[in-house]
PDB file of C-alpha atoms and ligand atoms in Angstrom:
ATOM      1  CA  MET A   1     -40.739  -7.412 -47.890  1.00 72.00           C
ATOM      2  CA  GLY A   2     -37.264  -9.117 -47.380  1.00 76.00           C
ATOM      3  CA  LYS A   3     -34.721  -8.315 -44.650  1.00 95.00           C
ATOM      4  CA  VAL A   4     -31.777  -6.266 -46.319  1.00 97.00           C
ATOM      5  CA  THR A   5     -28.129  -7.163 -44.496  1.00 97.00           C
ATOM      6  CA  ALA A   6     -25.129  -5.203 -45.539  1.00 97.00           C
ATOM      7  CA  ILE A   7     -21.790  -6.989 -44.597  1.00 97.00           C
ATOM      8  CA  VAL A   8     -19.399  -4.494 -44.514  1.00 96.00           C
ATOM      9  CA  SER A   9     -15.549  -3.805 -42.816  1.00 93.00           C
ATOM     10  CA  GLY A  10     -13.020  -1.446 -42.856  1.00 86.00           C
ATOM     11  CA  LYS A  11     -10.186  -3.395 -43.739  1.00 91.00           C
ATOM     12  CA  GLY A  12     -10.074  -5.894 -46.802  1.00 90.00           C
ATOM     13  CA  GLY A  13      -9.509  -9.191 -46.169  1.00 93.00           C
ATOM     14  CA  THR A  14     -11.586  -9.693 -42.902  1.00 96.00           C
ATOM     15  CA  GLY A  15     -13.705 -12.118 -44.437  1.00 97.00           C
ATOM     16  CA  LYS A  16     -16.804 -10.302 -45.917  1.00 97.00           C
ATOM     17  CA  SER A  17     -17.249 -12.671 -48.920  1.00 97.00           C
ATOM     18  CA  PHE A  18     -16.584 -15.745 -46.500  1.00 98.00           C
ATOM     19  CA  VAL A  19     -19.191 -14.156 -44.008  1.00 98.00           C
ATOM     20  CA  THR A  20     -21.583 -13.183 -46.604  1.00 98.00           C
ATOM     21  CA  THR A  21     -21.194 -16.599 -48.439  1.00 98.00           C
ATOM     22  CA  GLY A  22     -21.572 -19.002 -45.362  1.00 98.00           C
ATOM     23  CA  LEU A  23     -24.478 -16.699 -43.910  1.00 98.00           C
ATOM     24  CA  GLY A  24     -26.590 -17.170 -47.124  1.00 98.00           C
ATOM     25  CA  ILE A  25     -26.004 -20.622 -47.210  1.00 98.00           C
ATOM     26  CA  ALA A  26     -27.010 -21.134 -43.606  1.00 98.00           C
ATOM     27  CA  LEU A  27     -30.342 -18.742 -44.239  1.00 98.00           C
ATOM     28  CA  ALA A  28     -31.114 -21.035 -47.689  1.00 98.00           C
ATOM     29  CA  ARG A  29     -30.943 -23.924 -45.432  1.00 97.00           C
ATOM     30  CA  ARG A  30     -33.620 -22.516 -43.101  1.00 97.00           C
ATOM     31  CA  ASN A  31     -35.690 -22.422 -46.362  1.00 97.00           C
ATOM     32  CA  LYS A  32     -35.346 -19.214 -46.927  1.00 98.00           C
ATOM     33  CA  ARG A  33     -35.194 -17.228 -50.428  1.00 98.00           C
ATOM     34  CA  VAL A  34     -31.914 -15.295 -50.045  1.00 98.00           C
ATOM     35  CA  LEU A  35     -30.067 -13.303 -52.592  1.00 98.00           C
ATOM     36  CA  LEU A  36     -26.372 -12.653 -52.002  1.00 98.00           C
ATOM     37  CA  MET A  37     -25.622  -8.889 -53.819  1.00 97.00           C
ATOM     38  CA  ASP A  38     -21.506  -9.014 -54.335  1.00 95.00           C
ATOM     39  CA  LEU A  39     -21.173  -5.317 -54.116  1.00 93.00           C
ATOM     40  CA  ASP A  40     -17.255  -5.530 -54.055  1.00 86.00           C
ATOM     41  CA  LEU A  41     -16.912  -3.377 -56.953  1.00 82.00           C
ATOM     42  CA  TYR A  42     -13.003  -4.415 -57.689  1.00 79.00           C
ATOM     43  CA  PHE A  43     -12.779  -7.658 -56.087  1.00 81.00           C
ATOM     44  CA  ARG A  44     -16.057  -9.543 -56.593  1.00 87.00           C
ATOM     45  CA  GLY A  45     -15.820 -13.266 -55.571  1.00 90.00           C
ATOM     46  CA  ILE A  46     -18.490 -14.813 -54.359  1.00 95.00           C
ATOM     47  CA  ASP A  47     -19.324 -15.883 -57.850  1.00 94.00           C
ATOM     48  CA  LEU A  48     -16.110 -18.106 -57.650  1.00 93.00           C
ATOM     49  CA  MET A  49     -16.701 -19.136 -54.219  1.00 96.00           C
ATOM     50  CA  LEU A  50     -20.423 -20.667 -54.892  1.00 95.00           C
ATOM     51  CA  GLY A  51     -19.062 -21.955 -58.382  1.00 91.00           C
ATOM     52  CA  THR A  52     -21.339 -19.714 -60.561  1.00 88.00           C
ATOM     53  CA  ASP A  53     -18.908 -17.950 -62.101  1.00 82.00           C
ATOM     54  CA  ASP A  54     -18.984 -19.684 -65.509  1.00 83.00           C
ATOM     55  CA  GLY A  55     -22.633 -19.041 -66.069  1.00 81.00           C
ATOM     56  CA  LEU A  56     -22.695 -15.390 -65.637  1.00 87.00           C
ATOM     57  CA  LEU A  57     -23.800 -13.721 -68.497  1.00 90.00           C
ATOM     58  CA  PHE A  58     -25.036 -10.375 -67.018  1.00 94.00           C
ATOM     59  CA  ASP A  59     -24.480  -8.348 -63.989  1.00 93.00           C
ATOM     60  CA  MET A  60     -25.059  -5.402 -61.880  1.00 92.00           C
ATOM     61  CA  GLY A  61     -23.242  -3.204 -64.520  1.00 90.00           C
ATOM     62  CA  ASP A  62     -25.495  -4.389 -67.269  1.00 93.00           C
ATOM     63  CA  VAL A  63     -28.849  -3.566 -65.163  1.00 93.00           C
ATOM     64  CA  PHE A  64     -27.323   0.273 -64.615  1.00 90.00           C
ATOM     65  CA  ASN A  65     -26.559   0.372 -68.168  1.00 89.00           C
ATOM     66  CA  GLY A  66     -29.993  -0.731 -69.551  1.00 92.00           C
ATOM     67  CA  ASN A  67     -28.995  -3.944 -71.237  1.00 94.00           C
ATOM     68  CA  CYS A  68     -31.128  -6.390 -68.800  1.00 95.00           C
ATOM     69  CA  SER A  69     -33.793  -6.051 -66.156  1.00 95.00           C
ATOM     70  CA  PRO A  70     -32.538  -6.830 -62.906  1.00 96.00           C
ATOM     71  CA  GLU A  71     -33.903 -10.445 -62.599  1.00 95.00           C
ATOM     72  CA  LYS A  72     -31.845 -11.246 -65.725  1.00 96.00           C
ATOM     73  CA  ALA A  73     -28.921 -10.785 -63.709  1.00 96.00           C
ATOM     74  CA  VAL A  74     -30.092 -12.783 -60.909  1.00 97.00           C
ATOM     75  CA  TYR A  75     -28.409 -16.568 -61.164  1.00 96.00           C
ATOM     76  CA  SER A  76     -29.544 -19.209 -58.870  1.00 95.00           C
ATOM     77  CA  CYS A  77     -27.213 -21.385 -57.083  1.00 95.00           C
ATOM     78  CA  GLU A  78     -26.701 -25.100 -58.332  1.00 91.00           C
ATOM     79  CA  GLY A  79     -25.363 -26.108 -55.007  1.00 92.00           C
ATOM     80  CA  ILE A  80     -28.515 -25.531 -52.694  1.00 95.00           C
ATOM     81  CA  GLY A  81     -32.245 -24.427 -53.305  1.00 96.00           C
ATOM     82  CA  GLY A  82     -33.073 -21.296 -52.272  1.00 97.00           C
ATOM     83  CA  LEU A  83     -29.745 -19.254 -52.953  1.00 98.00           C
ATOM     84  CA  PHE A  84     -29.385 -16.597 -55.597  1.00 97.00           C
ATOM     85  CA  ILE A  85     -26.619 -14.218 -56.619  1.00 97.00           C
ATOM     86  CA  MET A  86     -26.134 -10.917 -58.544  1.00 97.00           C
ATOM     87  CA  SER A  87     -22.532  -9.800 -58.956  1.00 94.00           C
ATOM     88  CA  ALA A  88     -21.347  -6.365 -59.602  1.00 89.00           C
ATOM     89  CA  SER A  89     -19.314  -5.955 -62.937  1.00 86.00           C
ATOM     90  CA  GLN A  90     -15.151  -6.444 -62.479  1.00 81.00           C
ATOM     91  CA  GLY A  91     -13.733  -3.334 -62.126  1.00 74.00           C
ATOM     92  CA  MET A  92     -17.223  -1.629 -62.216  1.00 76.00           C
ATOM     93  CA  ASP A  93     -16.592   2.178 -61.099  1.00 78.00           C
ATOM     94  CA  ASP A  94     -18.355   3.519 -57.935  1.00 80.00           C
ATOM     95  CA  ASN A  95     -19.616   6.444 -59.964  1.00 81.00           C
ATOM     96  CA  ILE A  96     -23.050   5.300 -59.501  1.00 85.00           C
ATOM     97  CA  ASP A  97     -26.182   6.852 -58.953  1.00 89.00           C
ATOM     98  CA  THR A  98     -26.876   6.306 -55.160  1.00 92.00           C
ATOM     99  CA  ASN A  99     -30.787   6.590 -55.859  1.00 94.00           C
ATOM    100  CA  VAL A 100     -30.956   4.126 -58.800  1.00 92.00           C
ATOM    101  CA  MET A 101     -28.655   1.741 -56.286  1.00 93.00           C
ATOM    102  CA  ARG A 102     -31.591   1.931 -53.771  1.00 96.00           C
ATOM    103  CA  SER A 103     -34.091   1.620 -55.997  1.00 95.00           C
ATOM    104  CA  LEU A 104     -32.654  -1.672 -57.403  1.00 95.00           C
ATOM    105  CA  ILE A 105     -32.285  -3.013 -53.589  1.00 96.00           C
ATOM    106  CA  ASN A 106     -35.863  -1.795 -52.977  1.00 95.00           C
ATOM    107  CA  ALA A 107     -37.203  -3.530 -56.195  1.00 94.00           C
ATOM    108  CA  LEU A 108     -35.528  -6.807 -55.062  1.00 95.00           C
ATOM    109  CA  LYS A 109     -36.922  -6.938 -51.790  1.00 94.00           C
ATOM    110  CA  ALA A 110     -40.198  -8.141 -52.876  1.00 94.00           C
ATOM    111  CA  ASP A 111     -38.610 -11.494 -54.320  1.00 96.00           C
ATOM    112  CA  TYR A 112     -36.516 -12.560 -51.289  1.00 97.00           C
ATOM    113  CA  ASP A 113     -36.568 -13.193 -47.597  1.00 97.00           C
ATOM    114  CA  TYR A 114     -33.153 -12.232 -47.135  1.00 98.00           C
ATOM    115  CA  ILE A 115     -30.878  -9.949 -49.358  1.00 98.00           C
ATOM    116  CA  LEU A 116     -27.201 -10.076 -48.184  1.00 98.00           C
ATOM    117  CA  ILE A 117     -24.995  -7.164 -49.326  1.00 97.00           C
ATOM    118  CA  ASP A 118     -21.301  -7.814 -49.495  1.00 96.00           C
ATOM    119  CA  CYS A 119     -19.471  -4.357 -49.701  1.00 92.00           C
ATOM    120  CA  ASN A 120     -16.567  -2.876 -48.517  1.00 85.00           C
ATOM    121  CA  GLY A 121     -16.965   0.149 -46.260  1.00 85.00           C
ATOM    122  CA  ALA A 122     -16.677   3.059 -48.693  1.00 86.00           C
ATOM    123  CA  GLY A 123     -18.138   4.945 -51.762  1.00 89.00           C
ATOM    124  CA  LYS A 124     -21.548   5.606 -53.102  1.00 91.00           C
ATOM    125  CA  ALA A 125     -22.688   1.714 -53.451  1.00 90.00           C
ATOM    126  CA  PHE A 126     -21.738   1.171 -49.779  1.00 93.00           C
ATOM    127  CA  GLU A 127     -23.977   4.487 -48.695  1.00 95.00           C
ATOM    128  CA  ALA A 128     -26.787   2.863 -50.818  1.00 95.00           C
ATOM    129  CA  ALA A 129     -26.580  -0.596 -49.046  1.00 96.00           C
ATOM    130  CA  ALA A 130     -26.215   0.881 -45.645  1.00 97.00           C
ATOM    131  CA  VAL A 131     -29.389   2.914 -45.761  1.00 97.00           C
ATOM    132  CA  GLU A 132     -31.116   0.373 -47.427  1.00 97.00           C
ATOM    133  CA  SER A 133     -30.224  -2.349 -44.710  1.00 97.00           C
ATOM    134  CA  GLU A 134     -32.170  -3.115 -41.666  1.00 96.00           C
ATOM    135  CA  THR A 135     -28.906  -4.677 -39.994  1.00 96.00           C
ATOM    136  CA  VAL A 136     -25.299  -3.555 -41.108  1.00 97.00           C
ATOM    137  CA  ILE A 137     -22.883  -6.261 -40.007  1.00 97.00           C
ATOM    138  CA  VAL A 138     -19.314  -4.697 -39.146  1.00 97.00           C
ATOM    139  CA  LEU A 139     -16.698  -7.391 -39.435  1.00 97.00           C
ATOM    140  CA  THR A 140     -13.557  -7.560 -37.550  1.00 97.00           C
ATOM    141  CA  ASP A 141     -11.059 -10.056 -36.556  1.00 97.00           C
ATOM    142  CA  ALA A 142      -8.840  -9.700 -33.783  1.00 95.00           C
ATOM    143  CA  GLU A 143      -5.873  -7.595 -35.111  1.00 95.00           C
ATOM    144  CA  PRO A 144      -5.542  -4.316 -34.013  1.00 96.00           C
ATOM    145  CA  LEU A 145      -5.683  -2.188 -37.270  1.00 97.00           C
ATOM    146  CA  SER A 146      -9.279  -4.286 -37.869  1.00 97.00           C
ATOM    147  CA  VAL A 147     -10.341  -3.237 -34.999  1.00 97.00           C
ATOM    148  CA  ARG A 148      -9.516   0.347 -35.405  1.00 97.00           C
ATOM    149  CA  CYS A 149     -11.168  -0.038 -38.804  1.00 96.00           C
ATOM    150  CA  ALA A 150     -14.391  -1.355 -37.508  1.00 97.00           C
ATOM    151  CA  GLU A 151     -14.380   1.518 -35.128  1.00 97.00           C
ATOM    152  CA  LYS A 152     -13.946   3.918 -38.034  1.00 96.00           C
ATOM    153  CA  MET A 153     -16.769   2.046 -39.969  1.00 96.00           C
ATOM    154  CA  SER A 154     -19.168   2.230 -36.806  1.00 97.00           C
ATOM    155  CA  CYS A 155     -18.571   5.771 -36.615  1.00 97.00           C
ATOM    156  CA  ARG A 156     -19.048   6.657 -39.808  1.00 96.00           C
ATOM    157  CA  LEU A 157     -22.729   4.723 -39.844  1.00 97.00           C
ATOM    158  CA  LYS A 158     -23.657   6.879 -36.955  1.00 97.00           C
ATOM    159  CA  GLU A 159     -22.603   9.945 -38.681  1.00 97.00           C
ATOM    160  CA  MET A 160     -25.270   8.345 -41.549  1.00 96.00           C
ATOM    161  CA  GLY A 161     -27.691   8.562 -38.938  1.00 97.00           C
ATOM    162  CA  LEU A 162     -27.826   4.982 -38.710  1.00 97.00           C
ATOM    163  CA  HIS A 163     -27.762   2.900 -35.588  1.00 96.00           C
ATOM    164  CA  ASN A 164     -28.327  -0.467 -36.670  1.00 94.00           C
ATOM    165  CA  ALA A 165     -24.775  -1.709 -36.718  1.00 97.00           C
ATOM    166  CA  ARG A 166     -24.041  -5.250 -35.165  1.00 96.00           C
ATOM    167  CA  LEU A 167     -20.690  -6.522 -34.667  1.00 97.00           C
ATOM    168  CA  LEU A 168     -19.413  -9.983 -36.133  1.00 97.00           C
ATOM    169  CA  MET A 169     -16.020 -11.055 -34.957  1.00 97.00           C
ATOM    170  CA  ASN A 170     -14.570 -13.252 -37.587  1.00 98.00           C
ATOM    171  CA  ASN A 171     -11.669 -15.554 -38.132  1.00 98.00           C
ATOM    172  CA  PHE A 172     -11.376 -15.803 -34.273  1.00 97.00           C
ATOM    173  CA  SER A 173      -8.938 -18.422 -32.733  1.00 97.00           C
ATOM    174  CA  GLU A 174      -8.474 -18.392 -28.753  1.00 95.00           C
ATOM    175  CA  LYS A 175      -4.893 -19.526 -29.251  1.00 96.00           C
ATOM    176  CA  VAL A 176      -3.748 -16.637 -31.477  1.00 95.00           C
ATOM    177  CA  PHE A 177      -6.181 -13.873 -29.662  1.00 96.00           C
ATOM    178  CA  PHE A 178      -4.650 -14.744 -26.397  1.00 94.00           C
ATOM    179  CA  ARG A 179      -1.170 -14.856 -27.907  1.00 95.00           C
ATOM    180  CA  LEU A 180      -1.458 -11.865 -29.677  1.00 93.00           C
ATOM    181  CA  ASN A 181      -2.699 -10.340 -26.223  1.00 95.00           C
ATOM    182  CA  CYS A 182      -3.652  -6.945 -27.895  1.00 96.00           C
ATOM    183  CA  PHE A 183      -7.113  -7.252 -26.016  1.00 97.00           C
ATOM    184  CA  GLN A 184      -7.948  -8.136 -22.585  1.00 96.00           C
ATOM    185  CA  ASP A 185     -11.014  -9.732 -23.776  1.00 95.00           C
ATOM    186  CA  ILE A 186     -13.736  -9.415 -26.495  1.00 95.00           C
ATOM    187  CA  ASP A 187     -15.850  -7.000 -24.300  1.00 96.00           C
ATOM    188  CA  GLU A 188     -12.979  -4.617 -24.929  1.00 97.00           C
ATOM    189  CA  ILE A 189     -12.981  -4.779 -28.631  1.00 97.00           C
ATOM    190  CA  ILE A 190     -17.344  -4.823 -28.016  1.00 97.00           C
ATOM    191  CA  ASP A 191     -16.848  -1.475 -26.308  1.00 97.00           C
ATOM    192  CA  LYS A 192     -14.413  -0.010 -28.693  1.00 97.00           C
ATOM    193  CA  ILE A 193     -16.513  -0.520 -31.928  1.00 97.00           C
ATOM    194  CA  GLY A 194     -19.647   0.138 -30.021  1.00 97.00           C
ATOM    195  CA  ALA A 195     -22.085  -2.167 -31.701  1.00 97.00           C
ATOM    196  CA  ARG A 196     -23.768  -5.005 -30.299  1.00 95.00           C
ATOM    197  CA  LEU A 197     -22.161  -8.561 -30.776  1.00 95.00           C
ATOM    198  CA  LEU A 198     -24.329 -10.688 -33.592  1.00 95.00           C
ATOM    199  CA  GLY A 199     -21.749 -13.684 -33.446  1.00 95.00           C
ATOM    200  CA  ILE A 200     -18.424 -14.782 -33.331  1.00 96.00           C
ATOM    201  CA  VAL A 201     -17.414 -17.234 -36.515  1.00 97.00           C
ATOM    202  CA  PRO A 202     -14.346 -19.139 -35.305  1.00 97.00           C
ATOM    203  CA  GLU A 203     -11.033 -19.786 -37.751  1.00 98.00           C
ATOM    204  CA  ASP A 204     -12.018 -22.207 -39.844  1.00 98.00           C
ATOM    205  CA  GLU A 205      -9.645 -23.856 -42.598  1.00 98.00           C
ATOM    206  CA  GLU A 206     -12.112 -26.537 -43.904  1.00 98.00           C
ATOM    207  CA  PHE A 207     -14.460 -23.817 -44.820  1.00 98.00           C
ATOM    208  CA  ALA A 208     -12.085 -21.480 -46.310  1.00 98.00           C
ATOM    209  CA  PHE A 209     -10.656 -24.744 -48.493  1.00 98.00           C
ATOM    210  CA  ALA A 210     -14.333 -25.403 -49.593  1.00 98.00           C
ATOM    211  CA  LEU A 211     -14.637 -21.985 -50.849  1.00 97.00           C
ATOM    212  CA  GLN A 212     -11.786 -21.843 -52.652  1.00 97.00           C
ATOM    213  CA  ARG A 213     -12.760 -25.153 -54.447  1.00 96.00           C
ATOM    214  CA  SER A 214     -16.308 -23.582 -55.094  1.00 95.00           C
ATOM    215  CA  SER A 215     -17.921 -26.235 -53.183  1.00 95.00           C
ATOM    216  CA  PRO A 216     -18.856 -25.190 -49.709  1.00 97.00           C
ATOM    217  CA  PHE A 217     -22.702 -26.517 -49.253  1.00 96.00           C
ATOM    218  CA  GLY A 218     -21.783 -29.892 -47.825  1.00 93.00           C
ATOM    219  CA  VAL A 219     -19.212 -28.628 -45.472  1.00 96.00           C
ATOM    220  CA  ARG A 220     -20.524 -29.213 -41.645  1.00 95.00           C
ATOM    221  CA  SER A 221     -17.172 -27.486 -39.767  1.00 97.00           C
ATOM    222  CA  LYS A 222     -16.835 -24.936 -36.844  1.00 96.00           C
ATOM    223  CA  ALA A 223     -17.923 -21.629 -38.988  1.00 97.00           C
ATOM    224  CA  VAL A 224     -20.652 -23.479 -40.421  1.00 97.00           C
ATOM    225  CA  TYR A 225     -22.230 -24.174 -37.081  1.00 96.00           C
ATOM    226  CA  ALA A 226     -21.585 -20.826 -36.049  1.00 97.00           C
ATOM    227  CA  PHE A 227     -23.360 -19.335 -39.474  1.00 97.00           C
ATOM    228  CA  ASP A 228     -26.155 -21.826 -38.266  1.00 96.00           C
ATOM    229  CA  ARG A 229     -26.510 -19.846 -35.100  1.00 95.00           C
ATOM    230  CA  ILE A 230     -26.091 -16.612 -36.746  1.00 96.00           C
ATOM    231  CA  ALA A 231     -29.052 -17.368 -38.858  1.00 96.00           C
ATOM    232  CA  ALA A 232     -31.207 -18.298 -36.642  1.00 95.00           C
ATOM    233  CA  ARG A 233     -30.815 -15.315 -34.588  1.00 92.00           C
ATOM    234  CA  LEU A 234     -31.447 -12.907 -37.669  1.00 92.00           C
ATOM    235  CA  ASP A 235     -34.127 -15.041 -38.033  1.00 90.00           C
ATOM    236  CA  GLY A 236     -35.669 -14.139 -35.028  1.00 90.00           C
ATOM    237  CA  ILE A 237     -34.697 -16.870 -32.901  1.00 92.00           C
ATOM    238  CA  ASP A 238     -33.183 -16.819 -29.040  1.00 89.00           C
ATOM    239  CA  VAL A 239     -30.254 -18.694 -29.624  1.00 88.00           C
ATOM    240  CA  SER A 240     -27.229 -17.905 -26.958  1.00 82.00           C
ATOM    241  CA  LEU A 241     -24.136 -16.292 -28.480  1.00 77.00           C
ATOM    242  CA  PHE A 242     -21.746 -18.484 -27.239  1.00 70.00           C
ATOM    243  CA  ILE A 243     -22.032 -22.589 -27.279  1.00 59.00           C
ATOM    244  CA  GLU A 244     -22.208 -23.900 -23.217  1.00 51.00           C
TER     245      GLU A 244
HETATM  246  N1  ADP B 301     -13.268 -17.594 -40.531  1.00 71.83           N
HETATM  247  C1  ADP B 301     -12.135 -17.822 -40.917  1.00 71.83           C
HETATM  248  N2  ADP B 301     -11.495 -18.974 -40.915  1.00 71.83           N
HETATM  249  C2  ADP B 301     -10.611 -18.948 -41.945  1.00 71.83           C
HETATM  250  N3  ADP B 301      -9.864 -18.346 -43.218  1.00 71.83           N
HETATM  251  C3  ADP B 301     -10.960 -17.303 -43.401  1.00 71.83           C
HETATM  252  C4  ADP B 301     -12.098 -17.126 -42.531  1.00 71.83           C
HETATM  253  N4  ADP B 301     -12.838 -15.679 -43.047  1.00 71.83           N
HETATM  254  C5  ADP B 301     -11.899 -15.418 -44.178  1.00 71.83           C
HETATM  255  N5  ADP B 301     -10.758 -16.122 -44.006  1.00 71.83           N
HETATM  256  C6  ADP B 301     -10.362 -16.272 -45.196  1.00 71.83           C
HETATM  257  O1  ADP B 301      -9.782 -14.922 -45.357  1.00 71.83           O
HETATM  258  C7  ADP B 301      -9.420 -14.673 -46.782  1.00 71.83           C
HETATM  259  C8  ADP B 301      -9.994 -13.260 -47.057  1.00 71.83           C
HETATM  260  O2  ADP B 301     -11.211 -13.404 -46.815  1.00 71.83           O
HETATM  261  P1  ADP B 301     -12.380 -12.868 -47.721  1.00 71.83           P
HETATM  262  O3  ADP B 301     -13.830 -13.277 -47.631  1.00 71.83           O
HETATM  263  O4  ADP B 301     -12.090 -12.958 -49.078  1.00 71.83           O
HETATM  264  O5  ADP B 301     -12.373 -11.204 -47.458  1.00 71.83           O
HETATM  265  P2  ADP B 301     -12.829  -9.799 -48.180  1.00 71.83           P
HETATM  266  O6  ADP B 301     -13.908 -10.047 -49.077  1.00 71.83           O
HETATM  267  O7  ADP B 301     -13.637  -9.349 -46.769  1.00 71.83           O
HETATM  268  O8  ADP B 301     -11.607  -9.146 -48.328  1.00 71.83           O
HETATM  269  C9  ADP B 301      -9.957 -15.560 -47.738  1.00 71.83           C
HETATM  270  O9  ADP B 301      -8.970 -16.281 -48.188  1.00 71.83           O
HETATM  271  C10 ADP B 301     -10.874 -16.102 -46.894  1.00 71.83           C
HETATM  272  O10 ADP B 301     -11.263 -18.095 -46.780  1.00 71.83           O
HETATM  273 MG1   MG B 302     -14.190  -9.819 -50.875  1.00 71.83          MG
END
């Protein structure tokens, strides 16, 4: 059965889609079968980042409306073997049945080693994804508002009885961190959010540009190395958090 991981953040624009895509590519490069579920019901974007947007005929909305089977709404990603995507409909409302969403995730598990779910941190789709996930990756960057939102997110998960949150610090730049001077060190952020650190993804213009151009596959840049290490860690390999 595949491992399900939801990627959430309290604040928008912290890099959920960036991280979901980067991690998905890194896991596929480890010869895993990976499904990316874009559950951002208003602003789906992974199809654009992977260049699969033109070919998408069916999406999750069609599955829920009974227009197609779940398999029909899954598309393989041409740029790399083993990577697949299922997108939310654009403007799909969140008034979905949580149990139906949970069943969909469960049914898909058998076909993949990993299912990564990109979702914002509210609503029924989020609840279903969080409950079905072995790990919920809570994202933040070093801005105080993002940290506050991630803190709320982590509390919300605990209120739901889920104690599987892992923190991922994204878009990290040491220079900006110390210039901002809002937090003494990363430990202060970890303590505030109350979740174990899974990794730090640096600010990386090269990978960000590659995603804008729908061609992230051949890039070997800072964030890509971080994703490789996080993917290894998710895969149960003991890789240290920091590059010595
Ligand atoms: N580590 C990073 N380095 C550089 N740019 C980043 C990084 N993470 C996110 N971005 C950029 O920030 C913007 C928002 O990221 P996105 O993944 O769309 O956020 P979200 O899905 O959480 O709304 C995008 O332009 C993305 O390329
Ligand atoms: Mg997004």
